[in-house]
Amino acid sequence: MGKYAAYTITTLKNTQVYKFDLLLRIMNSFILVIAFREIWKAIYANGQGLALSTGVTSQGMQTYAMLSVILFAIMPPSISYEISDKVRDGSIVFDMQKPWDFEWMHFSKAAGVFVFNVVYAVIPQLIAVLLFFPIDYPAGMQAAAFAVSVLLAFLLSFLINFIVGMLAILFTETWGIDMFKSVIIDICSGAMIPLWFFPDAVSRVLLWLPFQGIFNIPLSLFIGKITGAAVWEQLAFQAVWCLLLLLLSRMILAWIERKLVISGG
Amino acid sequence: MIGRHIKLYLAMQSANLRSHMAYPLNFAIGVLSITFLGLSFILVSWVITQKVPVIDGWSTYELIFMTSLWRTTHGIFIAFFVQSWFLESLIRNGEFDRFLVRPLNPMFSFAAHNIQIYGFGDMLAGLIGLVAAMVHIPDWTLGKIAILLVIVISGAAIEWSLQMMIGCMVFWTLQGGAMRHILDQLLAQFTRFPLSVYNGVLQVLLTFILPVAFISYYPSYFFFGDRSGVPFSPVLMYLTPLVALLLVSVTYFVWTKGLNAYKGAGS
């Protein structure tokens, strides 16, 4: 356990070097927060009875949109590029040979980036939003459920990234594949448009996919669209998908490790 | 003189293009993924207008027209001028000096230095969106299509100018290239919905200070039946080519000043 924690701390230290980049990222996010808020405010002002038909008020939707930008900041960065670079120059072999688990190693690194992002990006952004815009935030059990849901969302996002990153070992060039992944997550997770805005047939399908666990569930918990017994259901939904994706990633990893040995030996 | 430059440009860019297409499968997946990204933004406009058919007077296809117009101009910028993003790293690595010692205008050398195939993915998505929208917007004439072409090129020139001016900061500071991420964000976000949805400060900013609204918002009005509701003045919908010309001149001036101030990255 110690070596993984050490890796997390090293990553945390490495990321702190780029202070100016961070400032730009926060400014960037804030522009997005303003843009999203104004767009959804206008959409609600133009829509007749939208609050009734969707069950979310204009105020709630603005909070959802602003928070989606902030939640975006804690999602782990893509590992495909790193892996495909390492495959090209062959150094992937050293990563696989080291006496640690390849997936845990990447998770420890993602955890370091996560801690950094929460401290340096999410908290300043949240303070900025709370200062400039009045938003309602959850309390008590609902807030606790939201926090757990965010952690599960991070885990889901990490596992999807890791699985796509594994594909990098097979295809060497993953820029395009990674782009497809990002677009699918942006659309299917509710990050760009909340799921209840999609046509009914589409949203029914999207509600079964793992992607909605990344944005839709935590954000819906925050604005109180999910309450009561449904809270447990949705948290369980995220947990079950985490488990399934974890199993899938272990299977792919085992298969790739065998394959690497064969082509090496 | 001009003929020689055109020949040279084509020769250099076709060499660049061939080097990018060395891996055909990666090339295809890369371009298609960018097309997919472009289409996803068009999908967002479509999905939203299924629940709210008219946003500040703009219908589904008018919104798709606006966002596709930007996607197309952005594709041209990415394909032919994306190197403006990398001025900082070119200068830091000392590669920029190559353009200065060639017997050519450095701006020409710089422009012919790279072609980015992913731009064609953006252009493809933009054209699909434009055609899908134009079918639903009445009264198209050949003249209007010719004007659309001028608008698309002017829009690309506006994006190029803004990106280059930020890029040129590096001549004086040797850093600051990261500022472009903020400009990218402004371009991508504020070209998708009518300017009137934003507050007054943003409207002034995007019209008179960083004229992003001239890329897709103001010129769109020119092609629509209902031209009422243009903020500030209806004249603005005709001004895109003029704004482009003005910005390109200013950018070239800044570039020349920058080259004079540039002392190289070494000691």
PDB file of C-alpha atoms in Angstrom, chain A residues 20-21 24 27-28 31-32 34-36 38-40 42-43 46-47 50 54 171 173 175-177 179-180 183-184 187 192-193 196-200, chain B residues 26 29-30 32-34 36-37 40-41 43-44 46-48 51-52 54-57 118 176 178-179 181-182 185-186 189-190 193 197-199 202:
ATOM      1  CA  PHE A  20       0.211  29.658 -14.133  1.00  0.00           C
ATOM      2  CA  ASP A  21      -1.566  26.955 -16.108  1.00  0.00           C
ATOM      3  CA  LEU A  24      -5.684  29.998 -16.671  1.00  0.00           C
ATOM      4  CA  MET A  27     -10.366  31.543 -15.520  1.00  0.00           C
ATOM      5  CA  ASN A  28     -11.341  29.248 -18.359  1.00  0.00           C
ATOM      6  CA  ILE A  31     -15.964  31.715 -18.505  1.00  0.00           C
ATOM      7  CA  LEU A  32     -17.719  28.399 -19.093  1.00  0.00           C
ATOM      8  CA  ILE A  34     -20.979  32.139 -16.991  1.00  0.00           C
ATOM      9  CA  ALA A  35     -21.717  30.962 -20.539  1.00  0.00           C
ATOM     10  CA  PHE A  36     -23.594  27.829 -19.432  1.00  0.00           C
ATOM     11  CA  GLU A  38     -26.702  32.429 -19.253  1.00  0.00           C
ATOM     12  CA  ILE A  39     -27.550  29.917 -21.976  1.00  0.00           C
ATOM     13  CA  TRP A  40     -29.767  27.809 -19.696  1.00  0.00           C
ATOM     14  CA  ALA A  42     -32.323  31.976 -21.720  1.00  0.00           C
ATOM     15  CA  ILE A  43     -33.559  28.507 -22.662  1.00  0.00           C
ATOM     16  CA  ASN A  46     -38.027  30.862 -23.828  1.00  0.00           C
ATOM     17  CA  GLY A  47     -39.589  27.535 -22.876  1.00  0.00           C
ATOM     18  CA  LEU A  50     -40.457  23.872 -18.775  1.00  0.00           C
ATOM     19  CA  THR A  54     -39.098  18.582 -16.538  1.00  0.00           C
ATOM     20  CA  PHE A 171      -3.642   0.268 -31.531  1.00  0.00           C
ATOM     21  CA  GLU A 173      -2.264   5.576 -32.016  1.00  0.00           C
ATOM     22  CA  TRP A 175      -5.802  10.209 -30.411  1.00  0.00           C
ATOM     23  CA  GLY A 176      -8.933   9.562 -32.461  1.00  0.00           C
ATOM     24  CA  ILE A 177     -10.253   6.801 -30.209  1.00  0.00           C
ATOM     25  CA  MET A 179     -11.658  11.827 -28.901  1.00  0.00           C
ATOM     26  CA  PHE A 180     -14.590   9.478 -29.606  1.00  0.00           C
ATOM     27  CA  VAL A 183     -17.550  13.032 -27.120  1.00  0.00           C
ATOM     28  CA  ILE A 184     -19.589  10.000 -26.049  1.00  0.00           C
ATOM     29  CA  ILE A 187     -23.188  13.672 -24.673  1.00  0.00           C
ATOM     30  CA  MET A 192     -23.707  19.033 -22.081  1.00  0.00           C
ATOM     31  CA  ILE A 193     -27.477  18.524 -21.894  1.00  0.00           C
ATOM     32  CA  TRP A 196     -34.363  14.830 -19.137  1.00  0.00           C
ATOM     33  CA  PHE A 197     -33.956  17.137 -22.143  1.00  0.00           C
ATOM     34  CA  PHE A 198     -33.434  14.238 -24.543  1.00  0.00           C
ATOM     35  CA  PRO A 199     -36.373  12.623 -26.362  1.00  0.00           C
ATOM     36  CA  ASP A 200     -37.918  10.021 -24.003  1.00  0.00           C
TER      37      ASP A 200
ATOM     38  CA  ASN B  26      -4.938   6.783 -37.953  1.00  0.00           C
ATOM     39  CA  ILE B  29      -9.959   7.751 -37.360  1.00  0.00           C
ATOM     40  CA  GLY B  30      -8.511  11.143 -36.399  1.00  0.00           C
ATOM     41  CA  LEU B  32     -13.721  11.147 -38.288  1.00  0.00           C
ATOM     42  CA  SER B  33     -13.413  11.669 -34.538  1.00  0.00           C
ATOM     43  CA  ILE B  34     -13.201  15.434 -35.086  1.00  0.00           C
ATOM     44  CA  PHE B  36     -18.027  13.408 -34.665  1.00  0.00           C
ATOM     45  CA  LEU B  37     -17.057  16.118 -32.157  1.00  0.00           C
ATOM     46  CA  SER B  40     -22.082  16.565 -31.335  1.00  0.00           C
ATOM     47  CA  PHE B  41     -22.334  20.358 -30.943  1.00  0.00           C
ATOM     48  CA  LEU B  43     -26.783  17.634 -31.929  1.00  0.00           C
ATOM     49  CA  VAL B  44     -26.834  19.720 -28.733  1.00  0.00           C
ATOM     50  CA  TRP B  46     -31.070  20.086 -32.034  1.00  0.00           C
ATOM     51  CA  VAL B  47     -31.864  18.302 -28.757  1.00  0.00           C
ATOM     52  CA  ILE B  48     -32.445  21.565 -26.872  1.00  0.00           C
ATOM     53  CA  LYS B  51     -38.052  20.962 -25.996  1.00  0.00           C
ATOM     54  CA  VAL B  52     -37.741  24.725 -26.576  1.00  0.00           C
ATOM     55  CA  VAL B  54     -37.427  29.020 -30.394  1.00  0.00           C
ATOM     56  CA  ILE B  55     -34.610  30.624 -28.399  1.00  0.00           C
ATOM     57  CA  ASP B  56     -34.614  34.443 -28.492  1.00  0.00           C
ATOM     58  CA  GLY B  57     -36.283  34.325 -31.905  1.00  0.00           C
ATOM     59  CA  TYR B 118      -8.017  17.378 -38.354  1.00  0.00           C
ATOM     60  CA  GLY B 176       2.013  33.500 -22.510  1.00  0.00           C
ATOM     61  CA  ALA B 178      -1.268  29.388 -22.809  1.00  0.00           C
ATOM     62  CA  MET B 179      -3.559  32.423 -23.028  1.00  0.00           C
ATOM     63  CA  HIS B 181      -6.894  28.352 -24.218  1.00  0.00           C
ATOM     64  CA  ILE B 182      -9.078  31.187 -22.987  1.00  0.00           C
ATOM     65  CA  GLN B 185     -12.997  28.714 -25.047  1.00  0.00           C
ATOM     66  CA  LEU B 186     -14.535  32.078 -25.991  1.00  0.00           C
ATOM     67  CA  GLN B 189     -18.743  28.732 -26.505  1.00  0.00           C
ATOM     68  CA  PHE B 190     -19.913  32.119 -27.712  1.00  0.00           C
ATOM     69  CA  PHE B 193     -26.170  30.723 -29.238  1.00  0.00           C
ATOM     70  CA  VAL B 197     -28.890  35.418 -24.409  1.00  0.00           C
ATOM     71  CA  TYR B 198     -25.826  36.907 -22.710  1.00  0.00           C
ATOM     72  CA  ASN B 199     -25.717  39.946 -20.461  1.00  0.00           C
ATOM     73  CA  LEU B 202     -20.573  40.154 -22.613  1.00  0.00           C
TER      74      LEU B 202
END
